[in-house]
Short mmCIF file of C-alpha atoms and ligand atoms in Angstrom, two decimals:
data_model
loop_
_atom_site.label_atom_id
_atom_site.label_comp_id
_atom_site.label_asym_id
_atom_site.label_seq_id
_atom_site.Cartn_x
_atom_site.Cartn_y
_atom_site.Cartn_z
CA MET A 774 136.75 109.27 52.93
CA SER A 775 135.89 110.74 55.98
CA HIS A 776 132.83 112.69 56.81
CA TYR A 777 134.72 115.06 59.45
CA PHE A 778 131.83 116.55 62.49
CA ASP A 779 133.98 117.70 64.12
CA TYR A 780 134.08 121.90 63.97
CA ALA A 781 133.98 122.69 67.61
CA ALA A 782 137.02 120.49 68.14
CA THR A 783 138.87 122.20 65.75
CA SER A 784 138.78 123.55 61.54
CA PRO A 785 140.70 122.47 59.03
CA MET A 786 143.03 125.60 58.21
CA ARG A 787 142.12 127.69 55.42
CA GLN A 788 144.47 127.84 52.11
CA VAL A 789 144.47 132.35 53.05
CA ALA A 790 146.11 131.29 56.65
CA VAL A 791 148.30 128.42 54.76
CA GLU A 792 149.27 131.26 52.24
CA ALA A 793 150.36 133.95 54.92
CA TRP A 794 151.72 131.66 57.26
CA VAL A 795 153.97 130.27 54.72
CA GLU A 796 154.66 133.39 53.60
CA HIS A 797 155.67 135.10 57.00
CA ALA A 798 157.27 131.78 58.25
CA ALA A 799 161.07 132.88 58.15
CA ALA A 800 160.36 136.49 60.20
CA LEU A 801 162.26 137.18 62.34
CA ASN A 802 162.40 138.36 66.18
CA PRO A 803 159.84 140.84 65.54
CA GLY A 804 162.00 142.85 68.53
CA GLY A 805 165.06 143.69 66.67
CA GLN A 806 166.28 146.84 66.31
CA TYR A 807 167.48 146.49 62.48
CA GLY A 808 166.12 145.55 59.30
CA SER A 809 164.88 142.19 59.04
CA GLY A 810 163.30 142.93 62.62
CA ARG A 811 161.35 146.02 61.59
CA ALA A 812 160.10 143.51 59.13
CA ALA A 813 159.19 141.51 61.38
CA ARG A 814 157.31 143.76 63.63
CA GLY A 815 155.39 145.33 60.55
CA VAL A 816 153.81 142.19 59.62
CA LEU A 817 152.76 141.71 62.81
CA ASP A 818 151.19 144.89 63.20
CA SER A 819 149.76 144.98 60.56
CA ALA A 820 147.96 140.97 61.93
CA ARG A 821 147.27 143.30 65.34
CA GLU A 822 145.98 146.62 63.36
CA GLU A 823 143.53 143.47 61.20
CA ILE A 824 142.18 141.22 64.43
CA ALA A 825 141.53 144.80 65.87
CA ARG A 826 139.64 145.99 63.17
CA LEU A 827 137.43 143.21 62.48
CA LEU A 828 136.36 142.44 66.07
CA GLY A 829 136.01 146.56 67.00
CA ALA A 830 139.06 146.85 69.15
CA ASP A 831 142.08 148.85 69.52
CA PRO A 832 145.49 147.34 67.78
CA VAL A 833 146.93 148.31 71.39
CA GLU A 834 143.77 145.80 72.90
CA VAL A 835 144.69 142.74 70.73
CA ILE A 836 146.94 141.11 72.71
CA PHE A 837 148.52 137.54 71.05
CA THR A 838 148.47 134.25 73.36
CA GLY A 839 149.44 131.15 73.15
CA SER A 840 145.66 129.54 73.06
CA GLY A 841 142.28 130.12 74.07
CA THR A 842 143.57 128.41 77.21
CA GLU A 843 145.96 130.37 78.25
CA ALA A 844 143.39 133.70 77.16
CA ASP A 845 141.49 132.36 79.39
CA ASN A 846 143.98 131.43 82.23
CA ILE A 847 145.52 135.14 82.43
CA ALA A 848 141.69 136.92 81.53
CA VAL A 849 140.30 135.01 84.64
CA GLN A 850 143.82 134.99 86.67
CA GLY A 851 144.60 137.73 86.05
CA LEU A 852 141.93 140.24 86.96
CA TYR A 853 140.86 138.09 90.02
CA ARG A 854 144.72 139.66 91.10
CA ALA A 855 144.08 142.97 88.88
CA SER A 856 141.37 143.25 92.45
CA SER A 857 140.80 143.80 95.64
CA SER A 858 137.64 141.66 95.54
CA ASN A 859 137.72 137.91 96.49
CA ARG A 860 134.92 136.68 94.35
CA VAL A 861 133.89 135.01 91.81
CA LEU A 862 130.96 134.87 89.40
CA CYS A 863 130.95 132.09 86.52
CA SER A 864 128.88 130.01 84.57
CA THR A 865 128.22 125.82 85.32
CA VAL A 866 128.83 125.40 82.02
CA GLU A 867 132.11 126.39 80.64
CA HIS A 868 134.96 125.07 79.03
CA PRO A 869 137.28 123.23 81.73
CA ALA A 870 140.21 126.06 80.57
CA VAL A 871 137.60 128.62 82.43
CA ARG A 872 135.95 126.33 84.41
CA GLU A 873 139.35 124.18 85.76
CA THR A 874 140.29 128.11 86.88
CA VAL A 875 137.92 129.39 88.64
CA ARG A 876 138.39 126.79 90.30
CA HIS A 877 141.58 127.05 90.88
CA LEU A 878 141.34 129.91 92.28
CA GLU A 879 138.11 128.86 94.85
CA GLY A 880 140.99 126.62 95.72
CA GLN A 881 143.05 129.63 97.09
CA GLY A 882 140.28 131.56 99.03
CA ALA A 883 138.65 132.38 96.49
CA GLU A 884 134.10 133.03 96.36
CA VAL A 885 132.62 131.59 93.61
CA GLU A 886 128.91 131.59 93.09
CA TRP A 887 128.49 129.46 90.08
CA LEU A 888 125.62 130.88 87.32
CA PRO A 889 122.94 127.87 86.61
CA VAL A 890 121.37 127.15 83.24
CA SER A 891 118.41 126.14 81.77
CA GLU A 892 117.12 122.67 80.75
CA SER A 893 118.19 124.69 77.23
CA GLY A 894 121.99 125.34 78.59
CA HIS A 895 121.61 128.85 78.48
CA LEU A 896 121.86 131.57 81.80
CA ARG A 897 118.50 131.69 83.62
CA ASP A 898 119.46 133.39 86.92
CA LEU A 899 122.17 137.00 86.39
CA SER A 900 120.61 137.93 89.55
CA ALA A 901 124.36 137.37 91.24
CA LEU A 902 126.04 139.79 89.14
CA ASP A 903 123.60 142.81 90.90
CA THR A 904 126.48 142.56 94.12
CA PRO A 905 130.11 143.39 92.70
CA ALA A 906 133.12 140.68 92.22
CA ALA A 907 136.47 140.32 91.28
CA VAL A 908 135.63 139.54 88.24
CA ALA A 909 132.29 137.77 85.83
CA THR A 910 133.31 135.55 83.87
CA CYS A 911 130.57 133.32 81.20
CA MET A 912 131.33 131.56 77.38
CA TYR A 913 129.95 133.43 74.14
CA ALA A 914 128.55 130.05 73.12
CA ASN A 915 128.61 126.30 74.00
CA ASN A 916 131.54 124.45 72.41
CA GLU A 917 128.88 120.63 73.68
CA THR A 918 125.69 122.32 72.50
CA GLY A 919 126.52 125.85 70.96
CA ALA A 920 124.20 127.54 73.15
CA ILE A 921 124.63 131.39 72.56
CA GLN A 922 124.84 133.02 76.28
CA PRO A 923 122.84 136.55 77.25
CA ILE A 924 126.00 138.14 77.40
CA GLY A 925 124.94 141.51 76.22
CA GLN A 926 122.26 141.56 79.42
CA LEU A 927 125.19 140.15 81.82
CA ILE A 928 128.19 142.66 81.26
CA LYS A 929 125.12 145.13 81.89
CA ARG A 930 124.76 143.76 85.07
CA ALA A 931 128.14 143.44 86.29
CA SER A 932 128.89 146.93 84.34
CA ALA A 933 126.51 148.34 86.38
CA VAL A 934 128.41 147.11 89.67
CA GLY A 935 131.06 147.73 88.74
CA THR A 936 132.66 143.87 87.75
CA PRO A 937 134.60 143.03 85.41
CA VAL A 938 133.52 140.61 83.33
CA HIS A 939 135.27 138.27 80.66
CA ILE A 940 134.47 136.44 77.78
CA ASP A 941 135.31 133.19 76.30
CA ALA A 942 134.35 134.18 72.76
CA VAL A 943 136.37 130.58 71.42
CA GLN A 944 133.23 129.03 69.84
CA ALA A 945 131.94 132.26 69.08
CA LEU A 946 134.67 134.19 67.12
CA GLY A 947 134.69 133.76 63.36
CA ARG A 948 131.33 132.47 63.65
CA CYS A 949 129.29 136.15 65.44
CA GLU A 950 129.28 138.73 64.69
CA ILE A 951 131.74 139.88 67.79
CA ASN A 952 132.08 143.59 68.40
CA PHE A 953 134.66 144.53 71.81
CA HIS A 954 134.11 147.74 72.58
CA GLU A 955 130.05 147.99 71.61
CA LEU A 956 129.80 144.84 73.62
CA GLY A 957 131.52 146.37 77.14
CA ALA A 958 133.47 143.65 78.34
CA THR A 959 136.85 143.50 80.29
CA THR A 960 138.60 141.22 78.59
CA LEU A 961 137.24 138.68 75.65
CA ALA A 962 139.54 135.09 74.20
CA GLY A 963 139.93 133.05 70.91
CA SER A 964 141.55 130.73 69.82
CA ALA A 965 142.57 130.37 65.69
CA HIS A 966 141.93 126.52 65.20
CA LYS A 967 138.69 127.80 65.43
CA PHE A 968 138.75 129.34 62.62
CA GLY A 969 140.58 128.29 59.90
CA GLY A 970 143.57 129.47 61.44
CA PRO A 971 146.68 127.30 63.24
CA ARG A 972 146.42 126.41 66.13
CA GLY A 973 148.82 126.66 68.60
CA ILE A 974 147.68 130.89 68.31
CA GLY A 975 145.40 132.87 70.98
CA VAL A 976 144.28 135.64 70.88
CA LEU A 977 143.42 138.14 74.52
CA LEU A 978 141.44 141.35 73.87
CA ALA A 979 142.20 143.35 77.08
CA ARG A 980 140.77 147.26 77.31
CA ARG A 981 143.38 149.28 79.14
CA SER A 982 142.00 149.22 82.17
CA PRO A 983 141.39 147.49 84.43
CA ALA A 984 143.96 144.86 82.68
CA PRO A 985 144.20 141.31 83.78
CA GLN A 986 147.45 141.08 86.23
CA ALA A 987 150.70 139.11 84.85
CA LEU A 988 150.97 135.55 85.19
CA LEU A 989 154.32 135.47 83.22
CA PHE A 990 157.23 137.26 83.61
CA GLY A 991 159.96 138.77 80.72
CA GLY A 992 160.40 140.75 78.28
CA GLY A 993 157.52 142.90 77.94
CA GLN A 994 155.68 141.81 74.77
CA GLU A 995 151.87 142.42 74.81
CA ARG A 996 151.98 144.94 77.16
CA GLY A 997 153.38 142.49 79.50
CA ILE A 998 151.03 140.84 79.70
CA ARG A 999 151.93 137.38 77.67
CA PRO A 1000 155.82 138.26 77.32
CA GLY A 1001 157.84 136.29 74.65
CA THR A 1002 158.32 136.29 71.26
CA ASN A 1003 156.01 136.35 68.68
CA ASP A 1004 155.07 134.27 66.06
CA VAL A 1005 154.74 136.74 63.32
CA ALA A 1006 153.76 133.94 60.66
CA ALA A 1007 151.15 132.46 63.16
CA ALA A 1008 149.57 136.50 63.97
CA ALA A 1009 149.21 136.74 59.80
CA ALA A 1010 147.52 133.41 59.35
CA THR A 1011 145.10 133.75 62.31
CA ALA A 1012 144.47 137.75 61.00
CA ALA A 1013 143.87 135.88 57.43
CA ALA A 1014 141.53 133.32 58.77
CA LEU A 1015 140.06 135.95 60.64
CA ARG A 1016 138.80 138.27 57.38
CA GLU A 1017 137.54 135.53 55.58
CA ALA A 1018 135.80 133.86 58.22
CA LEU A 1019 134.13 136.69 58.88
CA ALA A 1020 133.69 137.86 55.10
CA GLN A 1021 131.48 134.33 54.40
CA ARG A 1022 129.90 134.62 57.96
CA ALA A 1023 126.58 135.56 57.36
CA GLU A 1024 126.32 133.06 54.14
CA GLU A 1025 127.73 130.45 56.28
CA GLU A 1026 125.30 131.02 59.06
CA THR A 1027 122.26 130.73 56.60
CA ARG A 1028 123.64 126.86 54.95
CA LEU A 1029 124.80 125.54 58.42
CA ARG A 1030 121.60 126.48 59.88
CA ALA A 1031 119.78 124.52 56.80
CA LEU A 1032 122.20 121.22 57.02
CA ARG A 1033 121.65 121.05 60.90
CA GLU A 1034 117.48 121.56 60.34
CA ASP A 1035 117.73 118.78 57.50
CA LEU A 1036 120.15 116.52 60.03
CA GLN A 1037 118.33 116.94 63.29
CA ARG A 1038 115.29 116.24 60.91
CA ARG A 1039 115.66 113.19 59.67
CA VAL A 1040 117.36 111.86 62.94
CA ILE A 1041 113.91 112.72 65.06
CA SER A 1042 111.93 110.93 62.39
CA GLU A 1043 114.60 107.64 62.42
CA ILE A 1044 115.40 107.51 65.65
CA GLU A 1045 113.73 106.79 68.80
CA ASP A 1046 114.03 107.91 72.42
CA VAL A 1047 116.36 111.02 71.05
CA ARG A 1048 117.03 114.18 73.25
CA VAL A 1049 118.19 116.63 71.58
CA ASN A 1050 120.66 119.20 73.58
CA THR A 1051 120.69 122.09 71.00
CA ALA A 1052 118.35 124.67 71.84
CA GLU A 1053 117.83 128.40 70.34
CA PRO A 1054 119.39 130.65 70.43
CA SER A 1055 122.96 128.76 68.92
CA LEU A 1056 125.89 128.32 66.95
CA PRO A 1057 124.13 127.58 64.11
CA GLY A 1058 125.96 124.40 62.51
CA TYR A 1059 125.93 122.72 66.35
CA LEU A 1060 123.96 119.70 67.13
CA SER A 1061 124.47 117.95 70.53
CA LEU A 1062 122.34 114.48 70.63
CA SER A 1063 121.80 111.80 73.32
CA PHE A 1064 120.24 108.41 72.99
CA PRO A 1065 119.47 106.91 76.01
CA GLY A 1066 120.76 103.76 76.30
CA ALA A 1067 123.76 103.58 74.06
CA GLU A 1068 127.38 104.95 75.40
CA GLY A 1069 128.38 107.47 74.18
CA ASP A 1070 132.00 106.27 73.07
CA SER A 1071 130.74 103.38 71.72
CA LEU A 1072 128.84 105.42 69.07
CA ILE A 1073 131.98 107.57 68.84
CA MET A 1074 133.80 104.63 67.88
CA LEU A 1075 131.00 103.04 65.23
CA LEU A 1076 130.67 106.16 63.85
CA ASP A 1077 134.39 106.36 63.05
CA SER A 1078 134.99 102.79 61.33
CA LEU A 1079 132.27 104.15 58.77
CA GLY A 1080 134.42 107.58 58.57
CA ILE A 1081 132.87 109.95 60.57
CA GLU A 1082 134.75 112.00 62.51
CA ALA A 1083 132.88 113.41 65.54
CA ALA A 1084 133.10 113.39 69.48
CA THR A 1085 130.97 112.92 73.32
CA GLY A 1086 131.46 116.87 73.61
CA SER A 1087 132.91 116.06 76.89
CA ALA A 1088 136.67 115.31 77.76
CA CYS A 1089 136.90 111.44 78.94
CA HIS A 1090 139.22 111.18 82.18
CA SER A 1091 141.70 108.75 81.73
CA GLY A 1092 139.64 106.46 79.99
CA VAL A 1093 136.73 106.43 82.16
CA ASN A 1094 133.57 107.68 80.43
CA ARG A 1095 132.50 110.56 81.87
CA ALA A 1096 128.71 112.25 81.86
CA SER A 1097 129.14 116.02 80.35
CA GLU A 1098 129.22 118.50 82.99
CA VAL A 1099 127.73 120.87 80.82
CA LEU A 1100 124.73 118.78 80.08
CA LEU A 1101 124.43 117.82 83.71
CA ALA A 1102 123.92 121.18 84.76
CA MET A 1103 121.48 121.52 82.68
CA GLY A 1104 119.61 118.84 84.08
CA VAL A 1105 120.31 115.51 81.30
CA PRO A 1106 120.08 113.32 83.90
CA GLU A 1107 123.37 111.12 83.76
CA HIS A 1108 122.79 107.78 82.03
CA GLU A 1109 121.46 109.78 78.96
CA ALA A 1110 124.41 112.43 79.29
CA ARG A 1111 126.71 109.67 78.34
CA GLY A 1112 124.89 108.81 75.60
CA THR A 1113 126.42 112.18 73.74
CA VAL A 1114 127.45 112.66 70.25
CA ARG A 1115 127.90 116.31 69.16
CA LEU A 1116 128.57 116.72 65.61
CA SER A 1117 129.60 120.36 64.53
CA MET A 1118 129.95 121.87 60.62
CA GLY A 1119 132.01 123.73 59.32
CA SER A 1120 132.95 125.40 55.49
CA ALA A 1121 133.28 122.24 54.18
CA THR A 1122 130.56 120.42 55.37
CA THR A 1123 128.78 119.38 52.76
CA ALA A 1124 124.18 118.24 52.42
CA GLU A 1125 126.23 115.15 51.24
CA ASP A 1126 127.78 114.66 54.60
CA VAL A 1127 124.73 115.53 56.21
CA ALA A 1128 122.80 112.51 54.17
CA TYR A 1129 125.88 110.38 54.89
CA VAL A 1130 126.00 111.00 58.53
CA ALA A 1131 121.66 110.21 58.71
CA ALA A 1132 121.43 107.45 56.71
CA GLN A 1133 123.82 105.38 58.75
CA LEU A 1134 123.06 106.82 62.33
CA PRO A 1135 120.26 104.45 62.94
CA GLU A 1136 121.75 101.53 62.95
CA VAL A 1137 124.89 103.20 65.31
CA VAL A 1138 122.71 103.54 67.99
CA ARG A 1139 120.64 100.15 67.52
CA ARG A 1140 124.22 98.61 67.45
CA ALA A 1141 125.51 100.69 70.61
CA ARG A 1142 122.32 100.44 72.40
CA LEU A 1143 122.73 96.41 72.04
CA ALA A 1144 126.33 97.05 73.48
CA GLY A 1145 124.63 98.80 76.66
CA MET A 1146 126.47 100.49 79.28
CA ALA A 1147 129.66 100.42 81.01
N1 PLP B 1208 136.94 127.37 75.45
C1 PLP B 1208 136.11 127.11 75.08
C2 PLP B 1208 134.81 127.63 74.91
C3 PLP B 1208 136.53 126.04 73.85
O1 PLP B 1208 135.39 125.06 73.14
C4 PLP B 1208 137.80 126.29 73.80
C5 PLP B 1208 138.54 124.89 72.92
O2 PLP B 1208 137.77 123.22 72.37
C6 PLP B 1208 138.86 126.34 74.92
C7 PLP B 1208 138.47 128.11 75.96
C8 PLP B 1208 140.25 126.43 74.39
O3 PLP B 1208 140.97 126.49 73.37
P1 PLP B 1208 142.57 126.26 72.96
O4 PLP B 1208 142.16 124.67 71.99
O5 PLP B 1208 142.93 127.14 71.57
O6 PLP B 1208 143.34 126.15 74.19
#
């Protein structure tokens, strides 16, 4: 039996999402001006309306995309192109979907200012926001540590000087209460597979103005911001998953917080020399731990051999074990950052799963330390 601790990477599809998906699998082109087209359009519109209602947005502000990565790209590049400024503000702990997009813009002449974080992984200096920019972009919550950023403050300061703000809420959607209008962001990205919807569909919330300029050109669907025939079944499944995730949110938060506290307490009491990278405020089910002297890959492989599925939290590039850019930005020394495991929990995680991983980790860390660093 496997013990799944990688909800931050992707979450199992919720039954309600599977049912909605299957129910509408045969839907035809929602652009068709005949009965079956209108029927598909009705399902798509209902999904859009429900997502809008759940997230405090207007239906016209909901744009379906092919992934969270695509939603981030459209927002960051599109807002940049829509502006006459070439200044871009971005946190140092972004997911590659945003970080690499901003680096790409930098290569094209953008002047980028990287917003620093403290040791806890939270933004520590917002003063760069007091000067106008084409776009300021920051994640709601971090995918490696779970750290929740002070985005309310960030949006307020950026808005005071007229800077559009993009929020990458891919990890937060379904896990945090989000009201797009109250938040005041210009755009906000989400991804269905993180909250129990299907993989391969994202959501971009985009105010009417300023709207991101299109990166793709085609049939004008999704306000022309993301043209292409819609996946109606995936949209319906996304709405169903989000509805359930938010209905269970408060209860899940309490349950996951207790599981994480239990796990953290056991790890600290049983393993010497552990660095806890997750600090409050944070998503409740996330725990990033570094074990100096061990290599992340060894830890993951040893855990896998025991049926525990977890991640280092950072991408491996062509087989080379690299330290996470997020942890380095937080000031974690490179050799410590390389020995990191991210344990992320969700709807099906039980106290037994936590007890099992807590019981196995001391021996796993001992063996990985024995194997040493590559
Ligand atoms: N942004 C964050 C914070 C993420 O965690 C991820 C996925 O891991 C993405 C963006 C990309 O989302 P997707 O996998 O839907 O492309």
